[in-house]
mmCIF file of C-alpha atoms in Angstrom:
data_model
loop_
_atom_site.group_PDB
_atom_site.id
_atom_site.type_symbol
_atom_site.label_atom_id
_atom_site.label_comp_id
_atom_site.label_asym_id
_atom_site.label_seq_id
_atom_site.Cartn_x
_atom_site.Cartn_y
_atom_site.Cartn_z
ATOM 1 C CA UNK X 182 -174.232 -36.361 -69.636
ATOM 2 C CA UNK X 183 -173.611 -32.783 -68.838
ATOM 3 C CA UNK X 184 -171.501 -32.667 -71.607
ATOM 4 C CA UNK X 185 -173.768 -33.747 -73.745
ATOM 5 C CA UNK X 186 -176.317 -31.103 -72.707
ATOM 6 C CA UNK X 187 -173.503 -28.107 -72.957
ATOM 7 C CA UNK X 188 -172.697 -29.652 -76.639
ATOM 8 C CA UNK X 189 -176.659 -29.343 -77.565
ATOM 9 C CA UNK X 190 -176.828 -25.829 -75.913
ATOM 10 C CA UNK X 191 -173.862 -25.210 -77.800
ATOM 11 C CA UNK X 192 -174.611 -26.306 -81.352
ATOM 12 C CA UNK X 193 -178.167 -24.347 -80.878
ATOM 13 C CA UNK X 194 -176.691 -20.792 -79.809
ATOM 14 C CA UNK X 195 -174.212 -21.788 -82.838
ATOM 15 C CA UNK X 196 -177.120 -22.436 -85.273
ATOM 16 C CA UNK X 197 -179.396 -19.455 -84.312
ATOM 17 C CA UNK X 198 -175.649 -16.864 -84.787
ATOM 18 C CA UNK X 199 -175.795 -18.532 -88.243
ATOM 19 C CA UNK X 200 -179.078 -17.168 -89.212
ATOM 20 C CA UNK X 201 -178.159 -13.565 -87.265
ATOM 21 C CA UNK X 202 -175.064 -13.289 -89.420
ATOM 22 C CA UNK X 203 -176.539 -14.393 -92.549
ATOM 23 C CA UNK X 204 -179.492 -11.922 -92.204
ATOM 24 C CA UNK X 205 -177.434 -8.770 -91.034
ATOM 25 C CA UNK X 206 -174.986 -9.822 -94.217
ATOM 26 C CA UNK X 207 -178.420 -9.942 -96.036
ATOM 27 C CA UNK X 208 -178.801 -6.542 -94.916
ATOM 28 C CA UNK X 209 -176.179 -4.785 -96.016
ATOM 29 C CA UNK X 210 -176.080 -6.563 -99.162
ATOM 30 C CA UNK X 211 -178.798 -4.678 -100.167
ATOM 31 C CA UNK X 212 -177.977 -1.084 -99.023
ATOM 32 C CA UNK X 213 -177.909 0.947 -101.915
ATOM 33 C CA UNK X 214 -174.539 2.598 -102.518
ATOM 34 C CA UNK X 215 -173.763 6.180 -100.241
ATOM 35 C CA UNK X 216 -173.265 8.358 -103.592
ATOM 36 C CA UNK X 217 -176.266 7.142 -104.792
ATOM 37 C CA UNK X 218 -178.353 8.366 -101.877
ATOM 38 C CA UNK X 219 -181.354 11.374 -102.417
ATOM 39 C CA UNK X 220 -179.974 14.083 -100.453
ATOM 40 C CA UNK X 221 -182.918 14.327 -98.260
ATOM 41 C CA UNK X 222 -182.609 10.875 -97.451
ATOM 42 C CA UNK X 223 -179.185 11.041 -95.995
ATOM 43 C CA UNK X 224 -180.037 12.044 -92.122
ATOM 44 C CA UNK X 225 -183.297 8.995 -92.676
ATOM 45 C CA UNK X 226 -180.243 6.663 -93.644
ATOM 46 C CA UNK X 227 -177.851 6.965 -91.188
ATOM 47 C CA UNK X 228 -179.994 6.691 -88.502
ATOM 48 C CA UNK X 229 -181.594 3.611 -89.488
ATOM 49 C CA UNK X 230 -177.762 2.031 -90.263
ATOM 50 C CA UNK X 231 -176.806 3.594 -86.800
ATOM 51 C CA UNK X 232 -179.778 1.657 -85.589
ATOM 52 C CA UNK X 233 -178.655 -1.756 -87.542
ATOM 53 C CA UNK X 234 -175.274 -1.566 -85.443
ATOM 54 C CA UNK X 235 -177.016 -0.720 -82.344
ATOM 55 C CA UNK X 236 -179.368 -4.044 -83.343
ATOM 56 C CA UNK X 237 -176.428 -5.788 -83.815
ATOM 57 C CA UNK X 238 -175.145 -5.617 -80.384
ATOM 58 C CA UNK X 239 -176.437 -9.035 -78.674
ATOM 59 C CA UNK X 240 -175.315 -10.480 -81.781
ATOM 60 C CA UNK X 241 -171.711 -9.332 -80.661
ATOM 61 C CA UNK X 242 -172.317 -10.847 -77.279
ATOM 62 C CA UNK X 243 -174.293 -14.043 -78.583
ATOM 63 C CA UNK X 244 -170.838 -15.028 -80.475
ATOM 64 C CA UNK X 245 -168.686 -14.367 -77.302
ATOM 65 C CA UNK X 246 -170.406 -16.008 -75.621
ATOM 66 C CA UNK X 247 -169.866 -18.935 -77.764
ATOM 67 C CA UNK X 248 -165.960 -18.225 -77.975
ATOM 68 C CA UNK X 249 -165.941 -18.512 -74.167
ATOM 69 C CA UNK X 250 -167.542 -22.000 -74.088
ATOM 70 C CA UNK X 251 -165.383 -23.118 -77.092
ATOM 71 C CA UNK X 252 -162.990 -22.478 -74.168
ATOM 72 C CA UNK X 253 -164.524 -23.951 -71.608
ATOM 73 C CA UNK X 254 -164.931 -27.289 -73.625
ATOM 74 C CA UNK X 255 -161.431 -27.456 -74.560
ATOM 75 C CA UNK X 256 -160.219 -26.571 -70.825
ATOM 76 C CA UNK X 257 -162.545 -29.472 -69.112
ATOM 77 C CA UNK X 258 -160.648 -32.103 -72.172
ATOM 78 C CA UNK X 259 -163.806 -31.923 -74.455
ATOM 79 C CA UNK X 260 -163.265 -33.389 -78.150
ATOM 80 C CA UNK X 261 -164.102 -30.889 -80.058
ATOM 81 C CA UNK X 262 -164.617 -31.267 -83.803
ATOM 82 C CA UNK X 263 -162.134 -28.781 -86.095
ATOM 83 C CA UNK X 264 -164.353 -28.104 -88.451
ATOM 84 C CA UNK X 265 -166.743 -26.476 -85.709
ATOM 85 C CA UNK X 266 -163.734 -24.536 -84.249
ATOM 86 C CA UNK X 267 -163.449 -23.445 -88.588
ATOM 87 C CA UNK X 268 -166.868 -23.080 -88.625
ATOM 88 C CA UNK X 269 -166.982 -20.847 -85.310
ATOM 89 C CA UNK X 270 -164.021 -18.535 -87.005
ATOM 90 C CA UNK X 271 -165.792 -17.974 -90.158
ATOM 91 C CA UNK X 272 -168.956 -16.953 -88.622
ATOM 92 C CA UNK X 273 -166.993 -14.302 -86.686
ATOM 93 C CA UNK X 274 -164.998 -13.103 -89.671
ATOM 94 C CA UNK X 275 -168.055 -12.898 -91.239
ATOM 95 C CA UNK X 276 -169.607 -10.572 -88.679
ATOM 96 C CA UNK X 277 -166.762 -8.639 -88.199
ATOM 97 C CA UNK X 278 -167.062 -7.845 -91.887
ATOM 98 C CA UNK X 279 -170.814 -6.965 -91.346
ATOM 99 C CA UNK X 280 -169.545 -4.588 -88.417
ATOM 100 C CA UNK X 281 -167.304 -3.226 -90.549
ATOM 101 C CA UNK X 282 -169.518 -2.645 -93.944
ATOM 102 C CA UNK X 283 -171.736 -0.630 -90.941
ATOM 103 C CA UNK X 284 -168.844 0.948 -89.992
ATOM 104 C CA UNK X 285 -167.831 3.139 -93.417
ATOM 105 C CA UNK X 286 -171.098 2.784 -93.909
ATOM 106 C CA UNK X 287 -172.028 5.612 -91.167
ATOM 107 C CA UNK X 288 -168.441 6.937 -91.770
ATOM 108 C CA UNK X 289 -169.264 7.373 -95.761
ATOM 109 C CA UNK X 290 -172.839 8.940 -94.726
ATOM 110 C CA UNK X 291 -171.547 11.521 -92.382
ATOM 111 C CA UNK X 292 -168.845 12.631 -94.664
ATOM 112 C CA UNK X 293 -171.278 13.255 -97.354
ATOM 113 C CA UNK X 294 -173.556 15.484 -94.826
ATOM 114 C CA UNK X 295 -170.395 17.234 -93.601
ATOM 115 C CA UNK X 296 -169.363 17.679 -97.508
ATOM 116 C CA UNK X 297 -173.206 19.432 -98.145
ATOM 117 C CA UNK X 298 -172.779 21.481 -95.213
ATOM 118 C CA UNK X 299 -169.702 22.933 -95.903
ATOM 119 C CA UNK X 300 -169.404 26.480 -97.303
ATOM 120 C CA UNK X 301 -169.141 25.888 -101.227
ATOM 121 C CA UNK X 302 -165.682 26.486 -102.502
ATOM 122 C CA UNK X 303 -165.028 30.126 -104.072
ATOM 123 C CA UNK X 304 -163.871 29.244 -107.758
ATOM 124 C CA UNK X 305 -161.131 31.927 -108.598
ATOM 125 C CA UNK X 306 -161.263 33.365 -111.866
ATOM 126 C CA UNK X 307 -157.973 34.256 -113.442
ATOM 127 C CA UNK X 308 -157.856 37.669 -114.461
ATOM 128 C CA UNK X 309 -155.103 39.543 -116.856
ATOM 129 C CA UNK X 310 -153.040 42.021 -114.424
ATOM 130 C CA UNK X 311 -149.744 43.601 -115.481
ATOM 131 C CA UNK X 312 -147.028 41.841 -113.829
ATOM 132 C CA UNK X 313 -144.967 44.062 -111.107
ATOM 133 C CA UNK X 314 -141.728 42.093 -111.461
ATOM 134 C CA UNK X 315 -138.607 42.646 -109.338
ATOM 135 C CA UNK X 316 -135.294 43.913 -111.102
ATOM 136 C CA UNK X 317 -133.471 42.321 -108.318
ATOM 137 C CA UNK X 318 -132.035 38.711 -108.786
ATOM 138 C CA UNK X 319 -133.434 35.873 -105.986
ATOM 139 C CA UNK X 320 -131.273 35.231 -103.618
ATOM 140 C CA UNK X 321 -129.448 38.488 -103.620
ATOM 141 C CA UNK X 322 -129.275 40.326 -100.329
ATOM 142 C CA UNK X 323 -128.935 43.783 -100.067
ATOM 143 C CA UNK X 324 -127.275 45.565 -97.125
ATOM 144 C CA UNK X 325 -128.689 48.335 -95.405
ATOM 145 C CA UNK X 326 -126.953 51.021 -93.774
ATOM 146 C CA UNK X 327 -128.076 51.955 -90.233
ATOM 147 C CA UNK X 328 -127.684 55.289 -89.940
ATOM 148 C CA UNK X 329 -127.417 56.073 -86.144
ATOM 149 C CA UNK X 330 -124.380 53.481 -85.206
ATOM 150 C CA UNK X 331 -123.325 53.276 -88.857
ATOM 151 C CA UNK X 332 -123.656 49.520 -89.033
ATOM 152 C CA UNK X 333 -124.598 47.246 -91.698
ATOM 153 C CA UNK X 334 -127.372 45.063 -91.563
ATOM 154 C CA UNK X 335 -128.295 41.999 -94.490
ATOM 155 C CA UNK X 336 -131.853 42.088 -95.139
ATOM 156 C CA UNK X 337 -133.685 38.811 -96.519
ATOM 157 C CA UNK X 338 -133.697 38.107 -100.020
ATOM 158 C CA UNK X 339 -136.910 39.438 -101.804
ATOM 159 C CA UNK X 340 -139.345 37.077 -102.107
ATOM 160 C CA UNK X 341 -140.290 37.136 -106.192
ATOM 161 C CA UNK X 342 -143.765 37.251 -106.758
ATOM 162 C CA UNK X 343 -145.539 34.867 -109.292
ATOM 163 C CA UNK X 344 -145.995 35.580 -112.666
ATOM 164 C CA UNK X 345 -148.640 34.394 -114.498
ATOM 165 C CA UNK X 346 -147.973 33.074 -117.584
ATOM 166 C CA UNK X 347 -150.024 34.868 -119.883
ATOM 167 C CA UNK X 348 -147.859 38.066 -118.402
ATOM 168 C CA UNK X 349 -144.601 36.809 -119.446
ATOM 169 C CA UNK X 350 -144.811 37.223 -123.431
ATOM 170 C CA UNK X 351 -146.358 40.193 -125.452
ATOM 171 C CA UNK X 352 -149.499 40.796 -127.424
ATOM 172 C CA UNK X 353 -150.121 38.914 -130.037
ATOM 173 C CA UNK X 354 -147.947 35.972 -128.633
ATOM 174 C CA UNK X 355 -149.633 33.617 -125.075
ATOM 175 C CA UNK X 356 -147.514 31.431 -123.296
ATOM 176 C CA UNK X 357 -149.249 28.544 -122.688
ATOM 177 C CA UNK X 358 -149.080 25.146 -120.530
ATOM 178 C CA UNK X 359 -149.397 21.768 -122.734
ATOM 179 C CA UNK X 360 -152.904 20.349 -121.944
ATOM 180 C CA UNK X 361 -151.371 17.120 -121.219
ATOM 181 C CA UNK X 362 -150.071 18.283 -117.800
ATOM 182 C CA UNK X 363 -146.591 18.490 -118.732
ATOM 183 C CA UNK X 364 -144.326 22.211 -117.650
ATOM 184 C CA UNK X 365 -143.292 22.793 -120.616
ATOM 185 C CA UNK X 366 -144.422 26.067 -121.729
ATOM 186 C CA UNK X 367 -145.320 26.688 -125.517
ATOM 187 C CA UNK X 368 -146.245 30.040 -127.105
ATOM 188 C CA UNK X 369 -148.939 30.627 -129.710
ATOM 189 C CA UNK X 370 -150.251 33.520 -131.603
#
């Protein structure tokens, strides 16, 4: 008989997860998408999604709780139906996936604040200077005589600076990059 009353308790704490899932699934279902957010709405948002989660707690410890007693059945030699241990999994794959839909959800939300907050990105502009190249070859070392013990010293190789490509043909020619993103360089007049 006490069996029988666990079972009911059971199957009732079972039904009324159901309907928590299904609405917090509900939910999220009809967020509208992060990028498509109003810019003032974005601090509104994430609190009330942050809020969601936090609402979602009990719902955490509501199916738990009914993991334990699936347990607790099988350890006191309690037939339980497969399907209802199926069932039981589902439900709590389909709350973790409600967790973690929340989850990028405030991730995706404070990345886009971050993103507006950050300084905005200087845009260089490329401007014609006459190249300073180096008559040296890479790689060459040249020594260096110290004059107070007479020894020699290597120095590093020069570093060559870049060159760009505009600078390395004459007026009227350009060197140019193919648009396709390929290295190969091209000239045109």
């Amino acid at each position: 008989m006490k069996s029988v009353k666990r079972l009911a308790n059971f199957q009732s704490l079972f039904n009324d997860a159901v309907e928590q899932v299904r609405s917090a699934h509900t939910v999220t279902l009809r967020w509208t998408p992060v990028e498509s957010l109003d810019v003032d709405r974005l601090g509104t948002e994430l609190e009330q999604v942050q809020s969601f989660y936090e609402a979602c707690e009990p719902l955490t410890v509501l199916l738990n709780n009914l993991d334990r007693q699936l347990v607790q059945f099988r350890d006191s030699a309690v037939t339980i139906d497969p399907g209802v241990i199926t069932q039981q999994t589902a439900l709590r794959n389909d709350f973790d996936q409600v967790r973690l839909i929340t989850e990028s959800r405030i991730h995706a939300i404070n990345q886009t604040i971050a993103s507006l907050r950050a300084p905005p990105q200087r845009v260089s502009t490329l401007t014609r200077t006459p190249s300073h190249r180096q008559t040296q070859a890479p790689g060459v070392r040249t020594p260096i005589q110290d004059g107070a013990q007479g020894a020699v010293t290597i120095s590093p190789p020069l570093v060559k600076p870049t060159v760009p490509l505009s600078d390395s043909v004459s007026s009227p020619w350009e060197r140019c990059v193919h648009p396709s993103g390929t290295q190969v360089p091209y000239y045109r007049k």
